mmCIF file of C-alpha atoms in Angstrom:
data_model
loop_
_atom_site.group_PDB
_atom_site.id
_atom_site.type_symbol
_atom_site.label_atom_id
_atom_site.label_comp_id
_atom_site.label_asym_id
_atom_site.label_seq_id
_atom_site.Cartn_x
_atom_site.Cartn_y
_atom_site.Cartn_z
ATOM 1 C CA UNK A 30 82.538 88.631 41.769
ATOM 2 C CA UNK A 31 86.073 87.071 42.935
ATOM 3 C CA UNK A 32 85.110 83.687 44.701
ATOM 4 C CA UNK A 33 87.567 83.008 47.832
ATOM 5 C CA UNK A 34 89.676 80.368 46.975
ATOM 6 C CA UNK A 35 90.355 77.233 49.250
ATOM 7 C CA UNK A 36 93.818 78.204 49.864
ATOM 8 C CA UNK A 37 92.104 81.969 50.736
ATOM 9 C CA UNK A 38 89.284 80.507 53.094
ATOM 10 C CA UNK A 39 92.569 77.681 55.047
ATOM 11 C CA UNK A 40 95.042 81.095 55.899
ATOM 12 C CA UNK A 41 91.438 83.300 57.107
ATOM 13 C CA UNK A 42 90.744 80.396 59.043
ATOM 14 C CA UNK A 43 94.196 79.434 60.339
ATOM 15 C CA UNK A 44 94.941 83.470 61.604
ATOM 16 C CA UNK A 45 91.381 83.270 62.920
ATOM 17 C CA UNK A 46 92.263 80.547 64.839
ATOM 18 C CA UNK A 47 95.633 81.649 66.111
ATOM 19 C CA UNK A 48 93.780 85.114 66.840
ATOM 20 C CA UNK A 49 91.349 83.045 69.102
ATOM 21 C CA UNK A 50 93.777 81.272 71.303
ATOM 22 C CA UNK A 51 96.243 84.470 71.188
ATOM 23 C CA UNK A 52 94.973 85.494 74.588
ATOM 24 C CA UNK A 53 95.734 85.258 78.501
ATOM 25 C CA UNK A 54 93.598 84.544 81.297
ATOM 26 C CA UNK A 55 94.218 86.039 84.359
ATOM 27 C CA UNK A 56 92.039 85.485 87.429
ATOM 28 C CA UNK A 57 92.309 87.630 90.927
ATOM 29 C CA UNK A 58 90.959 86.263 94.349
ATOM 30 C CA UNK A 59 90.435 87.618 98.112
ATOM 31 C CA UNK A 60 91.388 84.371 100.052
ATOM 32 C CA UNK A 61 90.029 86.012 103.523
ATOM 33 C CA UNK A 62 93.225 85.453 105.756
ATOM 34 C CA UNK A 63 94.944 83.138 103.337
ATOM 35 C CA UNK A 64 97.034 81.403 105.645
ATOM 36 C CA UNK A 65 95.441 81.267 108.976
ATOM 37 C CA UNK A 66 92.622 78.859 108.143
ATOM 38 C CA UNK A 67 92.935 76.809 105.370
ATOM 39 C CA UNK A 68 92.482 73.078 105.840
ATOM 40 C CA UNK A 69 94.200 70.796 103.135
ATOM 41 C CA UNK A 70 90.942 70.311 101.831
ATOM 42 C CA UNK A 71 90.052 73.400 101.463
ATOM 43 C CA UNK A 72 93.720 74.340 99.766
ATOM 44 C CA UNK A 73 92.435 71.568 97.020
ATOM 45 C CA UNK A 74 89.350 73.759 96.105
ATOM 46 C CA UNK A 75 90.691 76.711 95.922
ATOM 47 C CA UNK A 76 93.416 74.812 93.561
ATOM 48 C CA UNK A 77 91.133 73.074 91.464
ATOM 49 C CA UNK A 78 89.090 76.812 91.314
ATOM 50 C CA UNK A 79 92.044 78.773 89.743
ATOM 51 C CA UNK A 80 93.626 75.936 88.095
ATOM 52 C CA UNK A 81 92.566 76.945 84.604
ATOM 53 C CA UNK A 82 94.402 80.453 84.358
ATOM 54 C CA UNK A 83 97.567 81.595 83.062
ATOM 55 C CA UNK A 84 98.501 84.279 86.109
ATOM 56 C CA UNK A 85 96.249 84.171 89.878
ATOM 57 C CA UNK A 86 96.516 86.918 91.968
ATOM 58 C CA UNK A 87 95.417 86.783 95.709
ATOM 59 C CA UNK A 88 94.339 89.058 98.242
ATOM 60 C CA UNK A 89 93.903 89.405 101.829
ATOM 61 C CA UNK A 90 97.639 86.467 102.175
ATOM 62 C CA UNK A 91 98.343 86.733 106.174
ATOM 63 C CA UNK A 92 101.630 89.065 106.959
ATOM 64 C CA UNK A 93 102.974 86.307 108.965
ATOM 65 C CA UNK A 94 104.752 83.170 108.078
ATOM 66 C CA UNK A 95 101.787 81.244 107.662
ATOM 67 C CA UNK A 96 100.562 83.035 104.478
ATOM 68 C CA UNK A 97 103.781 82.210 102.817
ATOM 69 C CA UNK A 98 103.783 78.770 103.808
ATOM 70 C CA UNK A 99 100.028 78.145 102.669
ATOM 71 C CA UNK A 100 101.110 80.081 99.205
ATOM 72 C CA UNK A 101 103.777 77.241 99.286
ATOM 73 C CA UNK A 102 101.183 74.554 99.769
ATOM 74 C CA UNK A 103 98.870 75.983 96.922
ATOM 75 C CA UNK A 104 101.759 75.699 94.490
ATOM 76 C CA UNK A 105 102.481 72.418 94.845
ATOM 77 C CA UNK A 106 98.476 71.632 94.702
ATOM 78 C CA UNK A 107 98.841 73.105 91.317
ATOM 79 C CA UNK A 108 101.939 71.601 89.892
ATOM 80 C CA UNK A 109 100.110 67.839 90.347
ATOM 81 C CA UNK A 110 97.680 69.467 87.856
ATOM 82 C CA UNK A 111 99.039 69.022 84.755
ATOM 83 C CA UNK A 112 100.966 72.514 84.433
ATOM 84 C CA UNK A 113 104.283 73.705 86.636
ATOM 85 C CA UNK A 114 103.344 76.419 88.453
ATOM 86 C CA UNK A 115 105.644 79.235 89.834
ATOM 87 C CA UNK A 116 105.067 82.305 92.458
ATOM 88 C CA UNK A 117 105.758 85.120 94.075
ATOM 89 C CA UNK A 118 104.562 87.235 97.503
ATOM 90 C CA UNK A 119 105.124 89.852 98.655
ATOM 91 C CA UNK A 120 106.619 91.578 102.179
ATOM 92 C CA UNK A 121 104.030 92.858 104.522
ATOM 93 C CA UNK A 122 102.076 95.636 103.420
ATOM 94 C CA UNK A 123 103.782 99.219 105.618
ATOM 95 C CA UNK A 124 100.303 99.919 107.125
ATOM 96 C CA UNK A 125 101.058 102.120 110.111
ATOM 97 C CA UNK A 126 98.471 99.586 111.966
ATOM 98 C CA UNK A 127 99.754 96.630 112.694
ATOM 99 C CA UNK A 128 96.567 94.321 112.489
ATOM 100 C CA UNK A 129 95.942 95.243 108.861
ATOM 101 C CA UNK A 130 99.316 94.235 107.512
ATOM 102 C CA UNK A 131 99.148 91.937 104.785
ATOM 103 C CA UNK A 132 100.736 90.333 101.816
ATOM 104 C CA UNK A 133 99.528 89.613 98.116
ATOM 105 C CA UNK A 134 101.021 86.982 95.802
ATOM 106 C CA UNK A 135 101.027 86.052 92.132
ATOM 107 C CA UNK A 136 100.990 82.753 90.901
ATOM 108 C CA UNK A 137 101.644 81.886 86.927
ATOM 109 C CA UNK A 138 102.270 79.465 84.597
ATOM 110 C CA UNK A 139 105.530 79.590 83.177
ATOM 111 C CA UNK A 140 104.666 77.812 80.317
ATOM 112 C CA UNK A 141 101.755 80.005 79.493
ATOM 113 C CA UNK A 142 103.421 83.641 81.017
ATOM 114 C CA UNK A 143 106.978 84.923 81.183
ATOM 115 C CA UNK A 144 107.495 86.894 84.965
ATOM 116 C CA UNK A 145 109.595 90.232 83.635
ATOM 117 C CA UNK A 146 111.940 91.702 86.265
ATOM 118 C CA UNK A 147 111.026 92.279 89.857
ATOM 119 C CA UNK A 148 107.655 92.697 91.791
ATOM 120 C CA UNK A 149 107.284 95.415 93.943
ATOM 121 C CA UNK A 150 105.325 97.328 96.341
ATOM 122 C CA UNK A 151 104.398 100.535 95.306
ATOM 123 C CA UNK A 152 105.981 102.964 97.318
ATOM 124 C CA UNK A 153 104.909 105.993 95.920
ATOM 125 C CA UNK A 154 101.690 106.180 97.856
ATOM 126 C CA UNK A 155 102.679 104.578 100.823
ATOM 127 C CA UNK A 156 101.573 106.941 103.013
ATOM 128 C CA UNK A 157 98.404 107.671 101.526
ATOM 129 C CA UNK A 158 97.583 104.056 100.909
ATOM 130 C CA UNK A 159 97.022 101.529 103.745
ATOM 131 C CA UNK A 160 98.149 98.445 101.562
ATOM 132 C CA UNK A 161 99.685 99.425 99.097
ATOM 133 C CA UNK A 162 99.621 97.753 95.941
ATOM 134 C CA UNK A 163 101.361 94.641 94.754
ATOM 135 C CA UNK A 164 102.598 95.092 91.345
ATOM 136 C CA UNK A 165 104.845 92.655 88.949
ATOM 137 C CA UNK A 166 104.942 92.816 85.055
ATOM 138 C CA UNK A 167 104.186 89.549 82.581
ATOM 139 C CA UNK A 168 104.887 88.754 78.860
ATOM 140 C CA UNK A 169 102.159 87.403 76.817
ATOM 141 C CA UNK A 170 103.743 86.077 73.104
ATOM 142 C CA UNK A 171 106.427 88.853 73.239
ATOM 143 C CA UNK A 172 103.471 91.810 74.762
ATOM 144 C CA UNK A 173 103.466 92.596 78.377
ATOM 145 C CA UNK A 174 101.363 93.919 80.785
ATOM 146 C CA UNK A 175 101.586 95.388 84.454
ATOM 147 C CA UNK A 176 98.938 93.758 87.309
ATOM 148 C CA UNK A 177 98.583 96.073 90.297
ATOM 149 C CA UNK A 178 96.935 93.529 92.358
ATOM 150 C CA UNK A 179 94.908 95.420 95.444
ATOM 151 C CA UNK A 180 92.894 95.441 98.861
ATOM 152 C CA UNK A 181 91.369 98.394 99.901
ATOM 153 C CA UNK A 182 90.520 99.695 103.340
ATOM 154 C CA UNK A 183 86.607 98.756 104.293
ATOM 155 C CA UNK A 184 83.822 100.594 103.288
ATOM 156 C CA UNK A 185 83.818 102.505 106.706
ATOM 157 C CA UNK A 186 87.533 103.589 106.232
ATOM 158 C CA UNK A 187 86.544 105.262 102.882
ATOM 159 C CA UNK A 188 88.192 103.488 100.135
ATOM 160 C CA UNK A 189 87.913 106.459 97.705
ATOM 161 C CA UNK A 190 90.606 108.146 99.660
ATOM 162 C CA UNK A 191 93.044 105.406 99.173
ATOM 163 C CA UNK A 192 91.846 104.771 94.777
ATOM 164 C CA UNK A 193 92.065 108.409 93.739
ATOM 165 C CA UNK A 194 96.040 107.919 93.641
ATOM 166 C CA UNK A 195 95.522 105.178 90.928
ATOM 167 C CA UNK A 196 94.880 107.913 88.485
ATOM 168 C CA UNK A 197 98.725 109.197 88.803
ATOM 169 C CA UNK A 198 100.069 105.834 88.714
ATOM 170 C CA UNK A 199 100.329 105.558 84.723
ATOM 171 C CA UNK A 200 102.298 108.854 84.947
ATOM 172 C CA UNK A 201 104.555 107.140 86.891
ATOM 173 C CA UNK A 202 104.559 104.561 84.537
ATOM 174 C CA UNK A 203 103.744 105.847 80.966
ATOM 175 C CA UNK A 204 106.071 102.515 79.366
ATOM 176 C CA UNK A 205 103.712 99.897 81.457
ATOM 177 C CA UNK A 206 100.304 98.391 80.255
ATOM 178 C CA UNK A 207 98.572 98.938 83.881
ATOM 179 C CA UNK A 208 95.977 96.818 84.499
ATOM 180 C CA UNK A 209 94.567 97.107 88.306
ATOM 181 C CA UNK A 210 92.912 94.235 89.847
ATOM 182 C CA UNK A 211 91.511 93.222 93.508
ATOM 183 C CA UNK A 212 89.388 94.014 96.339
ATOM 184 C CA UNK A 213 88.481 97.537 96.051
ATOM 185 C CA UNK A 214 84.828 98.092 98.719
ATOM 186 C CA UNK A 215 83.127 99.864 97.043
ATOM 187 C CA UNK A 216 81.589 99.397 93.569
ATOM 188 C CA UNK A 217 83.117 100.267 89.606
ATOM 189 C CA UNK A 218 80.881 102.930 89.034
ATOM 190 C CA UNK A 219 81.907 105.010 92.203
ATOM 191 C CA UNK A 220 83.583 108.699 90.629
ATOM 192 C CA UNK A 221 86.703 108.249 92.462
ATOM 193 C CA UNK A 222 87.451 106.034 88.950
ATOM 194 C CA UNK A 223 86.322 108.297 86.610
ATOM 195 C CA UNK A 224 89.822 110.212 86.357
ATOM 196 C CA UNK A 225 90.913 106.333 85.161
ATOM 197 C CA UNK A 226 88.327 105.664 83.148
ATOM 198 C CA UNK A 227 88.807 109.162 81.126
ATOM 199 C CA UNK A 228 92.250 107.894 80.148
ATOM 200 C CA UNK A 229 90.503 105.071 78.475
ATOM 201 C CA UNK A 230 90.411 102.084 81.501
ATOM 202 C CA UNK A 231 87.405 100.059 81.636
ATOM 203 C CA UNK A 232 86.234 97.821 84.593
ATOM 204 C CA UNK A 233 85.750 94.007 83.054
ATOM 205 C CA UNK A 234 82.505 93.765 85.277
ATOM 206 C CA UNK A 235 79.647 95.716 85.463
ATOM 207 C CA UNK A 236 76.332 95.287 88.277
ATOM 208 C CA UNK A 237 78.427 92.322 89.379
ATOM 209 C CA UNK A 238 78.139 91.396 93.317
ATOM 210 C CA UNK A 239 81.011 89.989 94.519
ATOM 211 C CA UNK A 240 81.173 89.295 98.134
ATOM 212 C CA UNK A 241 79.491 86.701 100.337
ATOM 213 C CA UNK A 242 76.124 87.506 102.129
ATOM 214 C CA UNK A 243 76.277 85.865 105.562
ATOM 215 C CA UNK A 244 73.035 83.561 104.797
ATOM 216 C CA UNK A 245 71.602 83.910 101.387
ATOM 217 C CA UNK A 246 68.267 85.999 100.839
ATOM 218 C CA UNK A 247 65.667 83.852 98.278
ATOM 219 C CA UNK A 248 68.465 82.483 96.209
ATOM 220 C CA UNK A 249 70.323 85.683 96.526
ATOM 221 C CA UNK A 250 73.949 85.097 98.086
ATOM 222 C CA UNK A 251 76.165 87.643 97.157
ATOM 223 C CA UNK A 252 76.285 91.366 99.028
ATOM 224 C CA UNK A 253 78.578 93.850 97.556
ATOM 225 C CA UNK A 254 80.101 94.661 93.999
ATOM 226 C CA UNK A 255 83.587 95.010 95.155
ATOM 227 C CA UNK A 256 85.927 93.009 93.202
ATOM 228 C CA UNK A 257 86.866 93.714 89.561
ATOM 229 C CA UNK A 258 89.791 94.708 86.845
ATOM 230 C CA UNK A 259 90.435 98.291 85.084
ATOM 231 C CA UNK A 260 92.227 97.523 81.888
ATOM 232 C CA UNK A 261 93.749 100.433 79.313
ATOM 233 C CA UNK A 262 91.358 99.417 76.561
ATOM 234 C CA UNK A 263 93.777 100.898 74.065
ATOM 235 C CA UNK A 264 96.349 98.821 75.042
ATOM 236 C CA UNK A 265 93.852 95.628 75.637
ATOM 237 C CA UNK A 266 90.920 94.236 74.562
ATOM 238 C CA UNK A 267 88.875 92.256 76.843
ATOM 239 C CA UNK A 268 87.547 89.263 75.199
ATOM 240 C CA UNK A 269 85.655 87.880 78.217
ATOM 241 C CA UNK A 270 85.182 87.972 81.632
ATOM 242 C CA UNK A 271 83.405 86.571 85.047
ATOM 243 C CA UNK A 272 82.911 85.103 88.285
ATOM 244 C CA UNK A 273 83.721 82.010 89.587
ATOM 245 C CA UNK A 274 80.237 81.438 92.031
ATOM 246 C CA UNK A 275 82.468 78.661 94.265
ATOM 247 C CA UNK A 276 79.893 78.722 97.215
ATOM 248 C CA UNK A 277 76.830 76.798 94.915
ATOM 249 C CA UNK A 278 79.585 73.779 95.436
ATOM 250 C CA UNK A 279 78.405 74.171 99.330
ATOM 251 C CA UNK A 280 75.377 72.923 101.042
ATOM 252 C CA UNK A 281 75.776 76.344 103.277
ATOM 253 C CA UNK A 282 77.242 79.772 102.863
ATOM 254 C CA UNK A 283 79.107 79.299 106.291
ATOM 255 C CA UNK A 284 80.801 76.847 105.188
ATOM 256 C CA UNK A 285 81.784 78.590 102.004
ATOM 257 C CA UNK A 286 82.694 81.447 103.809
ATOM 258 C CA UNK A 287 85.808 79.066 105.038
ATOM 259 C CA UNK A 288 87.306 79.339 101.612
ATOM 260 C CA UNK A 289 86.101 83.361 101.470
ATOM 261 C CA UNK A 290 83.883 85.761 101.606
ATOM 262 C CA UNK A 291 84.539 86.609 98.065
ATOM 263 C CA UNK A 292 84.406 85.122 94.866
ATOM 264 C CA UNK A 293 86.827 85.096 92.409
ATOM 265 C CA UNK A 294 86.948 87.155 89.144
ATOM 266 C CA UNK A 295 88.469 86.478 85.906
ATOM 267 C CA UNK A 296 89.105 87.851 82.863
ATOM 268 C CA UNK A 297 91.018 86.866 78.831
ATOM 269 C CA UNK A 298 92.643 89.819 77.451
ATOM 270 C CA UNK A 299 94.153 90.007 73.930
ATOM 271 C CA UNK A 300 97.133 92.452 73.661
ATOM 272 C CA UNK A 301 97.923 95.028 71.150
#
């Protein structure tokens, strides 16, 4: 039997290792009215929370000026980190009520990430969809990928009647590597993503609570699995994936709940 030779065993180890670091992180946050309340303090938590990731996108960013000014604020939390940071958010969401206008944004490292084109809200659905999603496309070591970062109606407004137009969004855009991300109510294993997850998307979290309980019941603090990714899992493979549990840092949900009443989720993808 051939032996592997040292010079055999250094190049397996040295693609292993360039296979193990060839991957992007990507994390996705509700910031509950991101902009309205947020205390300089509580800007440097939620900086030193998503510091670690190569592309942040956030939820639930206030329509008026004050979300893009607290955006602002983040960023420059971020760039006394140790990476430059740049960012993007979008206009107001075209919800025909007023009071649930909002705006997303994407933050990314440059160094890490290369921002591809324009970011855009997608019109298609408009209508049908109260906030529409926020969508911008990134290149990973020469691959790219689409986030369609989201925040659905509330449970009681049916979300499933704004998420069953995700399944004709990669016929709109059979060239992009769709990956959808946010704030969905209601929970991954709900049919209305079946149609997605027969075309080969799979949710990065599974069982996985997301949102704040008001107090905690015996240790338990979270209430809802609402927050998560769909990937193409022919066009990605998910290497890992979780939450960030932020509120254990606080002697009290309620004062947790300043940052949000969700937690963040986070995922590293490798891209074929």
């Amino acid at each position: 039997m051939l032996q592997p030779t040292k010079t055999t065993l250094s190049l397996f180890f040295l693609v292993f290792s360039i296979a193990a670091f060839s991957q992007v992180s990507v994390c996705s946050w509700n910031l509950m009215n991101f902009g309205k309340s947020k205390s300089d303090t509580e800007l440097a938590f939620i900086a030193s929370t998503i510091n670690n990731y190569d592309v942040v996108t956030i939820q639930e960013v206030v329509a008026g000026t004050g979300g893009s000014k607290a955006v602002y604020r983040l960023v420059n939390l971020l760039n006394n980190k140790g990476f430059q940071w740049d960012y993007v958010i979008s206009d107001p969401t075209t919800s025909a009520n007023a009071s649930s206008r909002e705006r997303y944004a994407f933050l990314w490292k440059p160094s890490k990430v290369k921002k591809i084109g324009g970011s855009w809200l997608e019109q298609n659905y408009q209508e049908e969809i109260d906030r529409e999603p926020y969508m911008s496309t990134f290149e990973y070591k020469g691959k790219q990928f689409t986030i369609a970062s989201f925040h659905a109606v509330p449970k009681k407004k049916k979300p499933e009647s704004e998420i069953k137009y995700f399944k004709l969004l990669p016929a709109l855009y059979p060239s992009l590597h769709l990956v959808f991300m946010g704030d969905f109510n209601c929970g991954q294993s709900n049919t209305v993503f079946n149609p997605l997850k027969k075309m080969g998307y799979r949710t990065i979290l599974e069982n996985q609570k997301t949102s704040l309980r008001q107090k905690c019941i015996s240790n338990d603090c979270l209430a809802s699995e609402y927050d998560t990714m769909f990937y193409n899992a022919i066009q990605m493979k998910k290497l890992q994936s979780g939450i960030i549990p932020f509120y254990k840092s606080f002697t009290t949900l309620k004062e947790a709940r300043k940052i949000s009443d969700h937690i963040p989720i986070w995922s590293t993808f490798q891209l074929h």
